GROMACS .gro file of C-alpha atoms in nm:
model
  188
    1GLY     CA    1  16.350   7.665   4.853
    2LEU     CA    2  16.198   7.316   4.881
    3ALA     CA    3  15.952   7.204   5.154
    4ILE     CA    4  15.856   6.842   5.181
    5GLY     CA    5  15.568   6.701   5.308
    6LEU     CA    6  15.581   6.327   5.396
    7GLY     CA    7  15.215   6.278   5.506
    8GLY     CA    8  15.262   6.025   5.802
    9VAL     CA    9  14.992   6.088   6.058
   10GLY     CA   10  14.889   6.417   5.938
   11ILE     CA   11  15.027   6.782   5.850
   12THR     CA   12  15.188   7.013   6.140
   13LEU     CA   13  15.211   7.369   6.180
   14ARG     CA   14  15.567   7.330   6.147
   15ASP     CA   15  15.503   7.154   5.796
   16LEU     CA   16  15.279   7.461   5.694
   17VAL     CA   17  15.553   7.714   5.816
   18GLY     CA   18  15.788   7.530   5.605
   19MET     CA   19  15.600   7.519   5.301
   20TYR     CA   20  15.486   7.884   5.307
   21ALA     CA   21  15.871   7.986   5.362
   22ALA     CA   22  15.960   7.779   5.068
   23ILE     CA   23  15.698   7.962   4.848
   24ALA     CA   24  15.779   8.292   4.978
   25ARG     CA   25  16.138   8.235   4.848
   26GLY     CA   26  15.998   8.148   4.500
   27GLY     CA   27  16.033   7.764   4.557
   28LYS     CA   28  15.816   7.432   4.548
   29THR     CA   29  15.662   7.231   4.785
   30ILE     CA   30  15.676   6.863   4.742
   31VAL     CA   31  15.413   6.663   4.906
   32ASN     CA   32  15.273   6.325   4.927
   33THR     CA   33  14.919   6.384   4.788
   34SER     CA   34  14.785   6.162   5.101
   35VAL     CA   35  14.835   6.488   5.311
   36LEU     CA   36  14.582   6.690   5.111
   37ALA     CA   37  14.316   6.503   5.293
   38PHE     CA   38  14.393   6.725   5.570
   39ALA     CA   39  14.211   7.060   5.560
   40ASP     CA   40  14.514   7.279   5.624
   41ALA     CA   41  14.718   7.117   5.364
   42ARG     CA   42  14.417   7.130   5.124
   43ALA     CA   43  14.370   7.476   5.171
   44PHE     CA   44  14.755   7.540   5.111
   45ALA     CA   45  14.724   7.343   4.774
   46ASP     CA   46  14.418   7.531   4.657
   47LYS     CA   47  14.577   7.868   4.722
   48HIS     CA   48  14.944   7.775   4.572
   49PRO     CA   49  14.863   7.514   4.298
   50GLU     CA   50  15.150   7.641   4.098
   51ALA     CA   51  15.402   7.590   4.371
   52LEU     CA   52  15.280   7.238   4.450
   53ILE     CA   53  15.447   6.914   4.342
   54GLY     CA   54  15.204   6.627   4.426
   55VAL     CA   55  15.370   6.272   4.440
   56GLY     CA   56  15.113   6.006   4.494
   57SER     CA   57  14.930   5.681   4.350
   58ASP     CA   58  14.695   5.851   4.108
   59PRO     CA   59  14.786   5.900   3.750
   60ALA     CA   60  14.665   6.260   3.763
   61ASP     CA   61  14.937   6.331   4.037
   62ASP     CA   62  15.235   6.557   3.944
   63VAL     CA   63  15.439   6.263   3.981
   64PHE     CA   64  15.270   5.931   3.989
   65LEU     CA   65  15.409   5.617   4.161
   66ARG     CA   66  15.298   5.348   3.891
   67SER     CA   67  15.449   5.060   4.096
   68LEU     CA   68  15.604   4.955   4.411
   69THR     CA   69  15.741   4.602   4.472
   70GLN     CA   70  15.942   4.444   4.753
   71THR     CA   71  16.216   4.209   4.645
   72GLY     CA   72  16.455   4.016   4.844
   73ASP     CA   73  16.718   4.301   4.758
   74GLY     CA   74  16.508   4.577   4.858
   75LEU     CA   75  16.226   4.812   4.700
   76GLN     CA   76  16.185   4.865   4.325
   77LEU     CA   77  15.987   5.173   4.223
   78VAL     CA   78  15.849   5.302   3.881
   79LEU     CA   79  15.767   5.688   3.896
   80VAL     CA   80  15.626   5.885   3.626
   81ARG     CA   81  15.736   6.232   3.620
   82LYS     CA   82  15.682   6.464   3.305
   83GLY     CA   83  15.582   6.181   3.125
   84GLU     CA   84  15.899   5.982   3.164
   85ASP     CA   85  15.922   5.640   3.357
   86HIS     CA   86  16.200   5.625   3.609
   87HIS     CA   87  16.285   5.307   3.733
   88LEU     CA   88  16.418   5.326   4.115
   89SER     CA   89  16.563   5.100   4.362
   90ALA     CA   90  16.692   5.099   4.687
   91PRO     CA   91  16.813   4.856   4.960
   92LEU     CA   92  16.542   4.935   5.196
   93PHE     CA   93  16.287   4.695   5.323
   94GLY     CA   94  15.906   4.751   5.383
   95LEU     CA   95  15.664   4.913   5.131
   96HIS     CA   96  15.617   5.187   5.375
   97HIS     CA   97  15.947   5.330   5.260
   98GLY     CA   98  15.814   5.365   4.896
   99MET     CA   99  15.662   5.697   4.923
  100ASN     CA  100  15.992   5.861   5.110
  101ILE     CA  101  16.214   5.715   4.817
  102ALA     CA  102  15.970   5.877   4.555
  103LEU     CA  103  15.984   6.214   4.756
  104ALA     CA  104  16.355   6.215   4.790
  105PHE     CA  105  16.413   6.126   4.411
  106VAL     CA  106  16.156   6.432   4.309
  107THR     CA  107  16.319   6.653   4.566
  108ALA     CA  108  16.676   6.568   4.420
  109LEU     CA  109  16.564   6.646   4.067
  110GLU     CA  110  16.374   6.985   4.170
  111MET     CA  111  16.716   7.054   4.306
  112GLY     CA  112  16.913   7.019   3.991
  113VAL     CA  113  17.050   6.668   4.043
  114ASP     CA  114  16.990   6.480   3.719
  115ALA     CA  115  16.807   6.152   3.744
  116GLU     CA  116  17.074   5.917   3.676
  117THR     CA  117  17.276   6.043   3.968
  118ALA     CA  118  16.988   6.044   4.198
  119LYS     CA  119  16.923   5.673   4.109
  120ILE     CA  120  17.277   5.563   4.202
  121ALA     CA  121  17.246   5.768   4.516
  122LEU     CA  122  16.933   5.574   4.606
  123ARG     CA  123  17.095   5.229   4.529
  124SER     CA  124  17.341   5.299   4.811
  125THR     CA  125  17.090   5.446   5.062
  126PRO     CA  126  17.184   5.270   5.406
  127GLN     CA  127  16.922   5.086   5.566
  128ILE     CA  128  16.786   5.229   5.900
  129SER     CA  129  16.903   5.037   6.227
  130HIS     CA  130  16.636   4.825   6.377
  131ARG     CA  131  16.378   4.941   6.123
  132LEU     CA  132  16.304   4.638   5.920
  133GLU     CA  133  16.668   4.616   5.872
  134VAL     CA  134  16.824   4.289   5.682
  135ARG     CA  135  17.158   4.168   5.764
  136ARG     CA  136  17.296   3.857   5.584
  137GLN     CA  137  17.529   3.669   5.772
  138ALA     CA  138  17.823   3.485   5.641
  139ASP     CA  139  17.675   3.138   5.733
  140GLY     CA  140  17.369   3.210   5.509
  141VAL     CA  141  17.140   3.321   5.791
  142THR     CA  142  16.919   3.641   5.736
  143ILE     CA  143  16.836   3.851   6.027
  144ILE     CA  144  16.540   4.069   6.001
  145ASP     CA  145  16.578   4.330   6.283
  146ASP     CA  146  16.262   4.503   6.338
  147GLY     CA  147  16.327   4.594   6.686
  148TYR     CA  148  16.195   4.942   6.689
  149ASN     CA  149  15.866   4.840   6.536
  150SER     CA  150  15.555   4.923   6.741
  151ASN     CA  151  15.241   4.902   6.507
  152PRO     CA  152  15.044   4.646   6.345
  153ALA     CA  153  15.138   4.755   5.985
  154GLY     CA  154  15.499   4.732   6.019
  155PHE     CA  155  15.481   4.408   6.199
  156ALA     CA  156  15.277   4.273   5.913
  157SER     CA  157  15.541   4.401   5.689
  158ALA     CA  158  15.811   4.221   5.868
  159LEU     CA  159  15.621   3.880   5.842
  160ASP     CA  160  15.587   3.932   5.471
  161LEU     CA  161  15.950   4.001   5.431
  162LEU     CA  162  16.020   3.690   5.638
  163ALA     CA  163  15.802   3.474   5.398
  164LEU     CA  164  15.975   3.628   5.085
  165LEU     CA  165  16.342   3.585   5.186
  166LYS     CA  166  16.504   3.286   5.077
  167GLY     CA  167  16.703   3.049   5.301
  168GLU     CA  168  16.714   3.034   5.665
  169SER     CA  169  16.571   3.355   5.834
  170VAL     CA  170  16.547   3.507   6.196
  171PHE     CA  171  16.291   3.771   6.277
  172VAL     CA  172  16.369   4.001   6.571
  173GLY     CA  173  16.090   4.238   6.645
  174ILE     CA  174  15.922   4.405   6.960
  175TYR     CA  175  15.553   4.437   6.909
  176ARG     CA  176  15.370   4.484   7.247
  177LEU     CA  177  15.420   4.867   7.263
  178PHE     CA  178  15.076   4.967   7.216
  179PRO     CA  179  14.736   4.933   7.320
  180ARG     CA  180  14.546   4.605   7.211
  181SER     CA  181  14.854   4.430   7.105
  182GLU     CA  182  14.720   4.083   7.202
  183GLU     CA  183  14.435   4.135   6.980
  184HIS     CA  184  14.632   4.253   6.669
  185THR     CA  185  14.872   3.981   6.735
  186SER     CA  186  14.626   3.700   6.700
  187GLU     CA  187  14.489   3.870   6.380
  188LEU     CA  188  14.836   3.861   6.234
   0.00000   0.00000   0.00000
């Protein structure tokens, strides 16, 4: 069994139950090492270090995210796992997807999928509708649809992507969905 901790806003009781269940079956828990800042996750990791696979941006992590780059075609990553560099690409936009891609790749390898097959699968990952979705039109216009975005970091990612893409681009986003949005809009 495997359990994956993404590490967004924290670790939930459901996450911990999944991690313990995976270990009870002799499995591993794959986590974004940023979740280890939370007391419950740190306690779990300290109790079961042999069952934990940490994925993060520190060279000391089990799997090290050496680089993450946004290009006009998607994300490019270099992961180091067991001393081997893995060059990954996915047609997803927004650096926030980088860790999710890394976790998915490591999970596939831990489940017995060979690295080349996992890399091919990542290259065909579908974009997520309205989540920094890039649609290139026949007339050369590129639409960046970020209609579900509701936070300053995501909005900033969309603006960065707009600057990166070549040619005529149109950005579609909804941003005023949280408190202090006017303050953040003026900052951006």
